[in-house]
Short mmCIF file of C-alpha atoms in Angstrom, two decimals:
data_model
loop_
_atom_site.label_atom_id
_atom_site.label_comp_id
_atom_site.label_asym_id
_atom_site.label_seq_id
_atom_site.Cartn_x
_atom_site.Cartn_y
_atom_site.Cartn_z
CA UNK O 4 -51.80 21.40 -36.26
CA UNK O 5 -49.07 19.20 -37.74
CA UNK O 6 -47.23 22.23 -39.02
CA UNK O 7 -47.29 23.90 -35.63
CA UNK O 8 -45.96 20.70 -34.12
CA UNK O 9 -43.20 20.63 -36.73
CA UNK O 10 -42.29 24.22 -35.91
CA UNK O 11 -42.20 23.32 -32.23
CA UNK O 12 -39.96 20.30 -32.85
CA UNK O 13 -37.49 22.28 -34.95
CA UNK O 14 -37.34 25.05 -32.33
CA UNK O 15 -36.81 22.50 -29.55
CA UNK O 16 -34.04 20.80 -31.53
CA UNK O 17 -32.28 24.12 -31.95
CA UNK O 18 -32.64 24.98 -28.26
CA UNK O 19 -31.42 21.50 -27.27
CA UNK O 20 -28.35 21.88 -29.44
CA UNK O 21 -27.67 25.28 -27.86
CA UNK O 22 -28.18 23.78 -24.39
CA UNK O 23 -25.69 21.03 -25.20
CA UNK O 24 -23.06 23.68 -25.76
CA UNK O 25 -23.70 25.00 -22.26
CA UNK O 26 -23.66 21.50 -20.79
CA UNK O 27 -20.33 20.78 -22.43
CA UNK O 28 -18.87 23.79 -20.62
CA UNK O 29 -20.42 22.69 -17.31
CA UNK O 30 -19.06 19.17 -17.74
CA UNK O 31 -15.58 20.42 -18.59
CA UNK O 32 -15.69 22.70 -15.54
CA UNK O 33 -16.78 19.79 -13.35
CA UNK O 34 -13.88 17.72 -14.64
CA UNK O 35 -11.47 20.59 -14.03
CA UNK O 36 -12.80 20.93 -10.49
CA UNK O 37 -12.27 17.21 -9.93
CA UNK O 38 -8.69 17.40 -11.21
CA UNK O 39 -8.04 20.29 -8.81
CA UNK O 40 -9.63 18.43 -5.89
CA UNK O 41 -7.70 15.23 -6.60
CA UNK O 42 -4.47 17.17 -6.88
CA UNK O 43 -5.17 18.84 -3.55
CA UNK O 44 -6.10 15.57 -1.85
CA UNK O 45 -3.01 13.92 -3.29
CA UNK O 46 -0.83 16.64 -1.86
CA UNK O 47 -2.42 17.03 1.55
CA UNK O 48 -4.03 13.72 2.48
CA UNK O 49 -2.20 11.23 0.25
CA UNK O 50 -5.62 9.81 -0.59
CA UNK O 51 -5.71 6.68 -2.71
CA UNK O 52 -7.93 6.11 -5.73
CA UNK O 53 -11.04 4.60 -4.07
CA UNK O 54 -11.17 7.60 -1.72
CA UNK O 55 -10.66 10.05 -4.56
CA UNK O 56 -13.52 8.45 -6.44
CA UNK O 57 -15.80 9.35 -3.55
CA UNK O 58 -14.84 12.96 -4.06
CA UNK O 59 -15.44 12.86 -7.82
CA UNK O 60 -19.04 11.77 -7.15
CA UNK O 61 -19.70 15.38 -6.15
CA UNK O 62 -19.26 16.45 -9.79
CA UNK O 63 -23.02 16.49 -10.35
CA UNK O 64 -22.78 18.22 -13.72
CA UNK O 65 -20.62 15.48 -15.19
CA UNK O 66 -22.28 12.03 -15.49
CA UNK O 67 -19.00 10.20 -16.14
CA UNK O 68 -17.69 11.42 -12.77
CA UNK O 69 -20.94 10.47 -11.05
CA UNK O 70 -20.58 6.93 -12.36
CA UNK O 71 -16.95 6.47 -11.28
CA UNK O 72 -16.97 3.76 -8.64
CA UNK O 73 -14.65 1.03 -7.45
CA UNK O 74 -16.07 -2.46 -7.85
CA UNK O 75 -14.41 -5.39 -6.06
CA UNK O 76 -13.25 -6.74 -9.41
CA UNK O 77 -11.69 -3.47 -10.53
CA UNK O 78 -7.93 -3.34 -10.54
CA UNK O 79 -7.28 0.17 -11.84
CA UNK O 80 -8.71 3.65 -12.15
CA UNK O 81 -8.48 3.28 -15.91
CA UNK O 82 -10.85 0.29 -15.87
CA UNK O 83 -13.35 2.14 -13.64
CA UNK O 84 -13.21 5.19 -15.87
CA UNK O 85 -13.74 3.35 -19.15
CA UNK O 86 -16.69 1.50 -17.64
CA UNK O 87 -18.18 4.80 -16.46
CA UNK O 88 -17.51 6.31 -19.89
CA UNK O 89 -19.30 3.46 -21.59
CA UNK O 90 -22.28 3.84 -19.26
CA UNK O 91 -22.61 7.59 -19.70
CA UNK O 92 -21.32 8.24 -23.20
CA UNK O 93 -24.71 9.37 -24.49
CA UNK O 94 -25.29 11.74 -21.59
CA UNK O 95 -21.96 13.46 -22.07
CA UNK O 96 -21.61 16.47 -24.34
CA UNK O 97 -17.84 16.16 -24.75
CA UNK O 98 -16.26 16.50 -28.15
CA UNK O 99 -13.44 14.24 -29.26
CA UNK O 100 -10.74 16.64 -28.01
CA UNK O 101 -12.37 16.76 -24.57
CA UNK O 102 -12.42 12.97 -24.43
CA UNK O 103 -8.73 12.82 -25.31
CA UNK O 104 -7.89 14.99 -22.28
CA UNK O 105 -10.22 13.03 -19.98
CA UNK O 106 -8.92 9.66 -21.23
CA UNK O 107 -5.34 10.80 -20.69
CA UNK O 108 -6.06 12.00 -17.17
CA UNK O 109 -7.82 8.85 -15.99
CA UNK O 110 -5.34 6.52 -17.70
CA UNK O 111 -2.28 8.13 -16.20
CA UNK O 112 -3.37 9.47 -12.82
CA UNK O 113 -1.69 7.74 -9.89
CA UNK O 114 1.00 6.04 -11.92
CA UNK O 115 3.93 8.06 -10.66
CA UNK O 116 5.20 9.77 -7.53
CA UNK O 117 3.88 13.02 -6.08
CA UNK O 118 6.19 15.34 -8.04
CA UNK O 119 5.41 13.67 -11.36
CA UNK O 120 1.70 13.70 -10.58
CA UNK O 121 1.70 17.41 -9.76
CA UNK O 122 3.32 18.19 -13.11
CA UNK O 123 0.87 15.88 -14.83
CA UNK O 124 -2.15 17.48 -13.15
CA UNK O 125 -0.86 20.93 -14.01
CA UNK O 126 -0.67 19.90 -17.67
CA UNK O 127 -4.17 18.44 -17.60
CA UNK O 128 -5.57 21.54 -15.93
CA UNK O 129 -4.02 23.74 -18.62
CA UNK O 130 -5.51 21.54 -21.34
CA UNK O 131 -8.93 21.60 -19.71
CA UNK O 132 -8.78 25.34 -19.29
CA UNK O 133 -8.02 25.67 -22.99
CA UNK O 134 -10.91 23.35 -23.83
CA UNK O 135 -13.27 25.40 -21.64
CA UNK O 136 -12.19 28.64 -23.32
CA UNK O 137 -12.65 27.06 -26.72
CA UNK O 138 -16.09 25.71 -25.70
CA UNK O 139 -17.16 29.12 -24.38
CA UNK O 140 -16.04 30.86 -27.56
CA UNK O 141 -17.87 28.27 -29.63
CA UNK O 142 -21.00 28.74 -27.56
CA UNK O 143 -20.79 32.50 -27.92
CA UNK O 144 -20.50 32.14 -31.68
CA UNK O 145 -22.97 29.35 -32.25
CA UNK O 146 -25.27 29.18 -29.21
CA UNK O 147 -27.79 31.78 -30.34
CA UNK O 148 -27.39 30.64 -33.94
CA UNK O 149 -28.51 27.12 -33.04
CA UNK O 150 -31.44 28.38 -30.95
CA UNK O 151 -32.62 30.83 -33.61
CA UNK O 152 -31.69 28.45 -36.44
CA UNK O 153 -34.03 25.78 -35.14
CA UNK O 154 -36.92 28.20 -34.99
CA UNK O 155 -36.13 29.71 -38.42
CA UNK O 156 -35.73 26.31 -39.98
CA UNK O 157 -39.10 25.28 -38.56
CA UNK O 158 -40.62 28.50 -39.79
CA UNK O 159 -39.19 27.95 -43.27
CA UNK O 160 -40.64 24.46 -43.48
CA UNK O 161 -43.91 25.83 -42.07
CA UNK O 162 -44.06 28.51 -44.80
CA UNK O 163 -43.05 26.14 -47.56
CA UNK O 164 -45.68 23.64 -46.60
CA UNK O 165 -48.35 26.34 -46.34
CA UNK Z 12 -8.08 -23.03 0.52
CA UNK Z 13 -5.56 -21.75 3.06
CA UNK Z 14 -6.91 -18.34 4.24
CA UNK Z 15 -3.62 -16.46 4.20
CA UNK Z 16 -2.70 -17.91 0.82
CA UNK Z 17 -6.15 -17.02 -0.57
CA UNK Z 18 -5.78 -13.47 0.73
CA UNK Z 19 -2.35 -13.24 -0.95
CA UNK Z 20 -3.82 -14.55 -4.22
CA UNK Z 21 -6.25 -11.62 -4.26
CA UNK Z 22 -3.32 -9.32 -5.01
CA UNK Z 23 -2.83 -10.94 -8.41
CA UNK Z 24 -4.67 -10.43 -11.68
CA UNK Z 25 -7.39 -12.95 -12.64
CA UNK Z 26 -5.03 -15.08 -14.77
CA UNK Z 27 -2.36 -15.49 -12.09
CA UNK Z 28 -5.00 -15.79 -9.38
CA UNK Z 29 -6.54 -18.72 -11.20
CA UNK Z 30 -3.14 -20.38 -11.61
CA UNK Z 31 -2.26 -19.84 -7.96
CA UNK Z 32 -5.69 -21.09 -6.92
CA UNK Z 33 -4.99 -24.36 -8.72
CA UNK Z 34 -2.05 -25.18 -6.46
CA UNK Z 35 -2.80 -28.33 -4.44
CA UNK Z 36 -3.99 -27.48 -0.93
CA UNK Z 37 -1.18 -29.40 0.76
CA UNK Z 38 1.26 -26.92 -0.80
CA UNK Z 39 -0.84 -23.80 -0.27
CA UNK Z 40 -0.32 -23.73 3.49
CA UNK Z 41 3.45 -24.11 2.99
CA UNK Z 42 3.95 -21.22 0.59
CA UNK Z 43 6.03 -18.47 2.19
CA UNK Z 44 6.72 -16.33 -0.81
CA UNK Z 45 5.32 -15.72 -4.30
CA UNK Z 46 7.79 -14.23 -6.75
CA UNK Z 47 7.07 -12.51 -10.03
CA UNK Z 48 9.83 -11.51 -12.39
CA UNK Z 49 9.34 -10.05 -15.85
CA UNK Z 50 9.52 -12.67 -18.57
CA UNK Z 51 10.42 -15.38 -16.04
CA UNK Z 52 8.41 -18.24 -14.56
CA UNK Z 53 6.09 -17.62 -11.62
CA UNK Z 54 7.83 -18.95 -8.51
CA UNK Z 55 6.42 -20.14 -5.20
CA UNK Z 56 8.85 -20.54 -2.34
CA UNK Z 57 8.18 -22.87 0.60
CA UNK Z 58 10.49 -23.57 3.53
CA UNK Z 59 12.13 -26.43 1.70
CA UNK Z 60 11.20 -26.18 -1.97
CA UNK Z 61 10.92 -23.82 -4.89
CA UNK Z 62 7.80 -24.55 -6.96
CA UNK Z 63 7.05 -23.56 -10.55
CA UNK Z 64 3.31 -23.87 -11.17
CA UNK Z 65 2.02 -24.66 -14.66
CA UNK Z 66 -1.14 -23.18 -16.22
CA UNK Z 67 -3.28 -25.36 -13.95
CA UNK Z 68 -1.34 -24.53 -10.81
CA UNK Z 69 0.37 -27.91 -10.61
CA UNK Z 70 4.07 -27.79 -9.70
CA UNK Z 71 6.25 -28.56 -12.70
CA UNK Z 72 9.75 -28.06 -14.06
CA UNK Z 73 11.09 -24.48 -14.29
CA UNK Z 74 11.02 -24.43 -18.10
CA UNK Z 75 7.39 -25.55 -18.14
CA UNK Z 76 6.24 -22.99 -15.57
CA UNK Z 77 3.91 -20.10 -16.33
CA UNK Z 78 5.74 -17.05 -17.62
CA UNK Z 79 4.88 -13.70 -16.06
CA UNK Z 80 4.34 -10.87 -18.53
CA UNK Z 81 5.86 -7.46 -18.11
CA UNK Z 82 2.40 -5.81 -18.16
CA UNK Z 83 1.27 -8.06 -15.32
CA UNK Z 84 4.05 -6.78 -13.08
CA UNK Z 85 3.18 -3.15 -13.87
CA UNK Z 86 -0.53 -3.79 -13.36
CA UNK Z 87 0.05 -5.57 -10.06
CA UNK Z 88 2.38 -2.86 -8.84
CA UNK Z 89 -0.26 -0.19 -9.46
CA UNK Z 90 -2.95 -2.37 -7.93
CA UNK Z 91 -0.86 -2.84 -4.78
CA UNK Z 92 -0.55 0.94 -4.55
CA UNK Z 93 -4.38 1.22 -4.75
CA UNK Z 94 -3.85 2.92 -8.10
CA UNK Z 95 -1.96 5.77 -6.43
CA UNK Z 96 1.80 5.29 -6.52
CA UNK Z 97 2.26 8.71 -4.91
CA UNK Z 98 0.42 7.57 -1.77
CA UNK Z 99 3.02 4.83 -1.21
CA UNK Z 100 6.12 6.92 -2.04
CA UNK Z 101 7.72 6.41 1.36
CA UNK Z 102 7.25 2.64 1.32
CA UNK Z 103 8.44 2.37 -2.28
CA UNK Z 104 11.50 4.37 -1.38
CA UNK Z 105 12.25 1.75 1.25
CA UNK Z 106 11.68 -1.03 -1.28
CA UNK Z 107 8.35 -2.53 -0.38
CA UNK Z 108 4.59 -2.09 -0.43
CA UNK Z 109 2.27 -3.71 2.09
CA UNK Z 110 -0.65 -5.37 0.39
CA UNK Z 111 -4.13 -5.78 1.86
CA UNK Z 112 -3.91 -8.59 4.40
CA UNK Z 113 -0.46 -7.52 5.58
CA UNK Z 114 1.53 -9.29 2.89
CA UNK Z 115 4.79 -7.46 2.34
CA UNK Z 116 5.71 -7.12 -1.31
CA UNK Z 117 9.36 -6.43 -2.00
CA UNK Z 118 9.99 -4.23 -5.04
CA UNK Z 119 12.99 -4.63 -7.30
CA UNK Z 120 13.58 -2.06 -10.01
CA UNK Z 121 15.63 0.98 -10.86
CA UNK Z 122 16.36 3.39 -8.05
CA UNK Z 123 15.93 7.11 -8.60
CA UNK Z 124 18.44 8.96 -6.48
CA UNK Z 125 18.84 12.57 -5.48
CA UNK Z 126 21.99 13.70 -3.73
CA UNK Z 127 22.86 10.08 -2.98
CA UNK Z 128 19.47 9.32 -1.40
CA UNK Z 129 16.95 6.96 -2.95
CA UNK Z 130 13.79 8.93 -3.67
CA UNK Z 131 11.85 6.34 -5.63
CA UNK Z 132 11.98 3.05 -7.50
CA UNK Z 133 10.82 2.80 -11.09
CA UNK Z 134 10.91 0.21 -13.88
CA UNK Z 135 9.81 -2.48 -11.47
CA UNK Z 136 10.79 -5.89 -12.78
CA UNK Z 137 10.44 -8.15 -9.76
CA UNK Z 138 7.78 -8.35 -7.07
CA UNK Z 139 8.24 -10.71 -4.17
CA UNK Z 140 5.18 -11.22 -1.98
CA UNK Z 141 5.74 -12.66 1.50
CA UNK Z 142 2.58 -14.43 2.66
CA UNK Z 143 1.55 -13.00 6.04
CA UNK Z 144 0.17 -15.68 8.36
CA UNK Z 145 -1.36 -15.28 11.77
CA UNK Z 146 -0.54 -18.28 13.95
CA UNK Z 147 -2.29 -17.82 17.32
CA UNK Z 148 -0.41 -19.56 20.11
CA UNK Z 149 2.88 -19.86 18.23
CA UNK Z 150 4.65 -17.82 20.91
CA UNK Z 151 3.62 -20.09 23.79
CA UNK Z 152 7.18 -21.37 24.28
CA UNK Z 153 8.53 -17.83 24.60
CA UNK Z 154 5.84 -16.36 26.87
CA UNK Z 155 7.48 -17.92 29.95
CA UNK Z 156 10.68 -15.96 29.24
CA UNK Z 157 8.69 -12.79 28.70
CA UNK Z 158 6.32 -12.87 31.62
CA UNK Z 159 6.26 -15.10 34.66
CA UNK Z 160 3.10 -13.63 36.17
CA UNK Z 161 4.97 -11.06 38.25
CA UNK Z 162 7.94 -9.73 36.32
CA UNK Z 163 8.08 -8.62 32.72
CA UNK Z 164 11.30 -9.15 30.81
CA UNK Z 165 12.76 -7.62 27.71
CA UNK Z 166 13.40 -10.04 24.89
CA UNK Z 167 15.26 -9.91 21.62
CA UNK Z 168 14.08 -12.32 18.93
CA UNK Z 169 16.72 -13.12 16.33
CA UNK Z 170 16.63 -15.20 13.20
CA UNK Z 171 17.57 -15.06 9.54
CA UNK Z 172 14.90 -13.59 7.20
CA UNK Z 173 11.65 -15.60 7.08
CA UNK Z 174 12.41 -17.19 10.43
CA UNK Z 175 9.01 -16.30 11.90
CA UNK Z 176 9.97 -13.25 13.97
CA UNK Z 177 7.04 -11.07 12.94
CA UNK Z 178 4.51 -13.85 13.48
CA UNK Z 179 5.94 -14.43 16.96
CA UNK Z 180 5.86 -10.72 17.79
CA UNK Z 181 2.21 -10.59 16.76
CA UNK Z 182 1.28 -13.53 18.95
CA UNK Z 183 3.29 -12.34 21.95
CA UNK Z 184 1.76 -8.85 21.75
CA UNK Z 185 -1.72 -10.32 21.62
CA UNK Z 186 -1.01 -12.74 24.48
CA UNK Z 187 0.25 -9.98 26.79
CA UNK Z 188 -2.61 -7.64 25.86
CA UNK Z 189 -5.11 -10.36 26.65
CA UNK Z 190 -3.39 -10.90 30.01
CA UNK Z 191 -4.22 -7.29 30.90
CA UNK Z 192 -0.84 -5.74 30.14
CA UNK Z 193 -0.75 -2.47 28.21
CA UNK Z 194 1.17 -3.08 25.02
CA UNK Z 195 2.26 -0.82 22.18
CA UNK Z 196 3.30 -2.17 18.81
CA UNK Z 197 5.39 0.07 16.58
CA UNK Z 198 4.44 -1.32 13.22
CA UNK Z 199 6.52 0.72 10.79
CA UNK Z 200 5.84 -1.53 7.81
CA UNK Z 201 2.28 -2.47 8.76
CA UNK Z 202 3.22 -6.12 8.94
CA UNK Z 203 2.49 -7.04 12.54
CA UNK Z 204 -1.13 -5.88 12.71
CA UNK Z 205 -1.89 -4.56 9.24
CA UNK Z 206 -5.01 -2.49 8.70
CA UNK Z 207 -7.92 -4.50 7.25
CA UNK Z 208 -6.15 -7.78 8.04
CA UNK Z 209 -8.68 -8.75 10.68
CA UNK Z 210 -5.87 -9.89 13.02
CA UNK Z 211 -7.04 -9.61 16.61
CA UNK Z 212 -4.66 -7.45 18.62
CA UNK Z 213 -6.54 -7.32 21.92
CA UNK Z 214 -8.13 -4.32 23.61
CA UNK Z 215 -5.00 -3.27 25.49
CA UNK Z 216 -2.76 -3.37 22.47
CA UNK Z 217 -2.16 -0.05 20.69
CA UNK Z 218 -0.74 -0.35 17.20
CA UNK Z 219 1.19 2.63 15.82
CA UNK Z 220 1.09 1.96 12.09
CA UNK Z 221 3.64 3.43 9.68
CA UNK Z 222 5.42 5.33 12.45
CA UNK Z 223 9.21 5.37 12.07
CA UNK Z 224 10.41 3.10 14.87
CA UNK Z 225 12.40 5.65 16.86
CA UNK Z 226 9.66 8.28 16.69
CA UNK Z 227 6.98 5.68 17.42
CA UNK Z 228 8.77 4.43 20.53
CA UNK Z 229 9.19 7.97 21.91
CA UNK Z 230 5.61 8.86 21.13
CA UNK Z 231 4.29 5.68 22.72
CA UNK Z 232 6.27 6.28 25.90
CA UNK Z 233 5.10 9.88 26.16
CA UNK Z 234 1.46 9.41 25.32
CA UNK Z 235 0.32 5.81 25.79
CA UNK Z 236 2.12 4.67 28.97
CA UNK Z 237 2.76 1.12 27.78
CA UNK Z 238 4.41 -1.52 29.93
CA UNK Z 239 5.83 -3.33 26.93
CA UNK Z 240 6.71 -2.03 23.47
CA UNK Z 241 6.99 -4.38 20.51
CA UNK Z 242 9.17 -3.44 17.60
CA UNK Z 243 10.18 -5.37 14.49
CA UNK Z 244 13.64 -5.37 12.92
CA UNK Z 245 15.65 -2.94 14.96
CA UNK Z 246 18.47 -1.90 12.69
CA UNK Z 247 20.14 1.41 13.38
CA UNK Z 248 21.58 3.62 16.06
CA UNK Z 249 18.64 6.01 16.30
CA UNK Z 250 16.28 3.11 16.95
CA UNK Z 251 18.64 1.65 19.55
CA UNK Z 252 18.84 5.08 21.22
CA UNK Z 253 15.04 5.26 21.39
CA UNK Z 254 14.94 1.77 22.92
CA UNK Z 255 17.52 2.84 25.51
CA UNK Z 256 15.34 5.83 26.38
CA UNK Z 257 12.46 3.43 26.83
CA UNK Z 258 14.53 1.20 29.12
CA UNK Z 259 15.41 4.21 31.23
CA UNK Z 260 11.71 5.11 31.37
CA UNK Z 261 10.85 1.75 32.87
CA UNK Z 262 9.35 0.24 29.72
CA UNK Z 263 10.14 -3.32 28.65
CA UNK Z 264 10.74 -4.24 25.03
CA UNK Z 265 10.23 -7.18 22.74
CA UNK Z 266 12.37 -6.59 19.68
CA UNK Z 267 13.39 -8.55 16.66
CA UNK Z 268 16.54 -8.46 14.57
CA UNK Z 269 18.06 -10.34 11.69
CA UNK Z 270 20.84 -12.62 12.91
CA UNK Z 271 21.78 -16.10 11.82
CA UNK Z 272 23.79 -17.03 14.90
CA UNK Z 273 24.74 -15.86 18.36
CA UNK Z 274 27.96 -14.19 17.21
CA UNK Z 275 26.05 -11.99 14.73
CA UNK Z 276 24.31 -10.29 17.63
CA UNK Z 277 27.56 -8.93 18.98
CA UNK Z 278 28.88 -7.65 15.67
CA UNK Z 279 26.26 -4.97 15.25
CA UNK Z 280 26.97 -1.75 17.14
CA UNK Z 281 23.34 -0.92 17.78
CA UNK Z 282 22.76 -4.32 19.41
CA UNK Z 283 25.94 -4.09 21.46
CA UNK Z 284 24.57 -0.82 22.74
CA UNK Z 285 21.33 -2.52 23.79
CA UNK Z 286 23.20 -5.26 25.65
CA UNK Z 287 25.54 -2.80 27.36
CA UNK Z 288 23.00 -1.66 29.91
CA UNK Z 289 21.97 -5.09 31.03
CA UNK Z 290 18.33 -4.26 30.42
CA UNK Z 291 17.85 -6.95 27.79
CA UNK Z 292 16.91 -10.04 29.76
CA UNK Z 293 16.94 -12.67 27.02
CA UNK Z 294 17.86 -13.12 23.42
CA UNK Z 295 15.94 -15.89 21.71
CA UNK Z 296 17.64 -17.30 18.63
CA UNK Z 297 15.21 -18.92 16.26
CA UNK Z 298 15.92 -21.66 13.78
CA UNK Z 299 16.14 -20.81 10.08
CA UNK Z 300 13.38 -20.50 7.47
CA UNK Z 301 12.99 -24.28 7.20
CA UNK Z 302 11.45 -24.37 10.68
CA UNK Z 303 10.00 -20.90 11.23
CA UNK Z 304 9.23 -19.82 14.77
CA UNK Z 305 11.14 -22.64 16.49
CA UNK Z 306 13.58 -21.79 19.27
CA UNK Z 307 17.20 -22.77 18.71
CA UNK Z 308 18.81 -21.15 21.71
CA UNK Z 309 17.93 -18.79 24.55
CA UNK Z 310 20.72 -16.55 25.78
CA UNK Z 311 20.41 -14.77 29.11
CA UNK Z 312 21.06 -11.06 29.55
CA UNK Z 313 24.12 -11.72 31.65
CA UNK Z 314 25.58 -13.94 28.96
CA UNK Z 315 24.88 -11.27 26.37
CA UNK Z 316 26.64 -8.64 28.44
CA UNK Z 317 29.59 -10.90 29.11
CA UNK Z 318 29.92 -11.77 25.46
CA UNK Z 319 30.15 -8.09 24.62
CA UNK Z 320 32.36 -6.86 27.45
CA UNK Z 321 34.09 -9.95 28.72
CA UNK Z 322 33.23 -12.04 31.75
CA UNK Z 323 31.72 -10.25 34.74
CA UNK Z 324 32.16 -6.79 33.27
CA UNK Z 325 29.95 -4.26 34.97
CA UNK Z 326 26.95 -3.17 33.02
CA UNK Z 327 27.24 0.14 31.27
CA UNK Z 328 31.03 0.16 31.10
CA UNK Z 329 30.80 1.31 27.51
CA UNK Z 330 28.40 3.45 25.51
CA UNK Z 331 27.46 5.67 28.40
CA UNK Z 332 25.06 3.32 30.12
CA UNK Z 333 24.34 3.30 33.84
CA UNK Z 334 27.60 3.34 35.88
CA UNK Z 335 28.32 0.09 37.75
CA UNK Z 336 28.05 1.58 41.25
CA UNK Z 337 24.52 2.76 40.63
CA UNK Z 338 23.29 -0.70 39.81
#
């Protein structure tokens, strides 16, 4: 019974790891969508940060975006973002490179005029796109490996212990 | 704590807010301006004094005042723009941002120009916040010139900067609106009735926020049928032309301009144009910043016209106004 449980746990761990790869892609895509929406709002409605944060709440796949909110004591987007990041760090599947792009975006957004912001958003979008492509390639290479690896690892332990 | 001062303090970071909050209450209600300059002491300006608060908010000597850090200026600038500098590009281009509560914050930095036009201001190193105060009833002395129960007059309010013109405009607009007169306020800089300020404008008072003055006046005349239009700091020919159009449409105006003395009114071409038609009934000269909102002199329309064109000149003899015989 214990061995079957062990096999189940190993398989689940492998599947979870594979699922994390998919979630990373979804979260990066949600962030990219938010960048696009903010850029559009900036251009067409001149929306300020508190209003933009309302829009980012629609990024259901990305917990850090869901937790972005403007508290009365907050004085910058950067502060809101780092609080949200702290709250959701464990739920996020970002790798260090993804965090660098996200940190850069939320630290710099809104700090220059429209023209500068459009260039900045374009740069961020390109970086996110590259991260998504890299994440998809990684998932293609390693997704099935993790899922099968978990099961095989469990099976190996199962056989050894038998 | 003085309400307007407290609202202005909310624009500052916690450290400066605490210092400003420590200022004795008898000074708080006198503060007209709060100035921040990089690596310089925090300065509070009243009508008669310049104060340098120490760490506890107590006025002290300039060299013992609290120094403002460069990062604090940058942080405050972004905070005033609600984190989105791009959404305040037009205001920044003109050199100010209006903070929550209607406090106008002047921006000093490096201008970015394109083809000779200022497109933005960067490297901000000074912020000067003018505390916006609502003083209901402060225009009582002027109301009699504006409205005698039957006839509405056009009035020009003139004073040096910080003479109380905007506060008077706000109170006069509210007074007329509450007397059942349809009023439009062209609030280009969102200083007269700023959004989220809580200033009561009256049901019959329409406030056109952020509209360029000339465009706002024309739009108000076409779409809102006001009897009186209020406009702050008339300064150029296009605005004067829009006011003239309003006069010819039967609308009365309450305007304000910067002028230290009577003679200054006649030196500016756009004001001469306004006086040429004889539609401006009074010019009210206010005292200087030491006694904001107090009347120094009231000049009648006839006197204004005579000062521009010489004694008993017919109205409209210059600038294409109404010909004398049609008067």
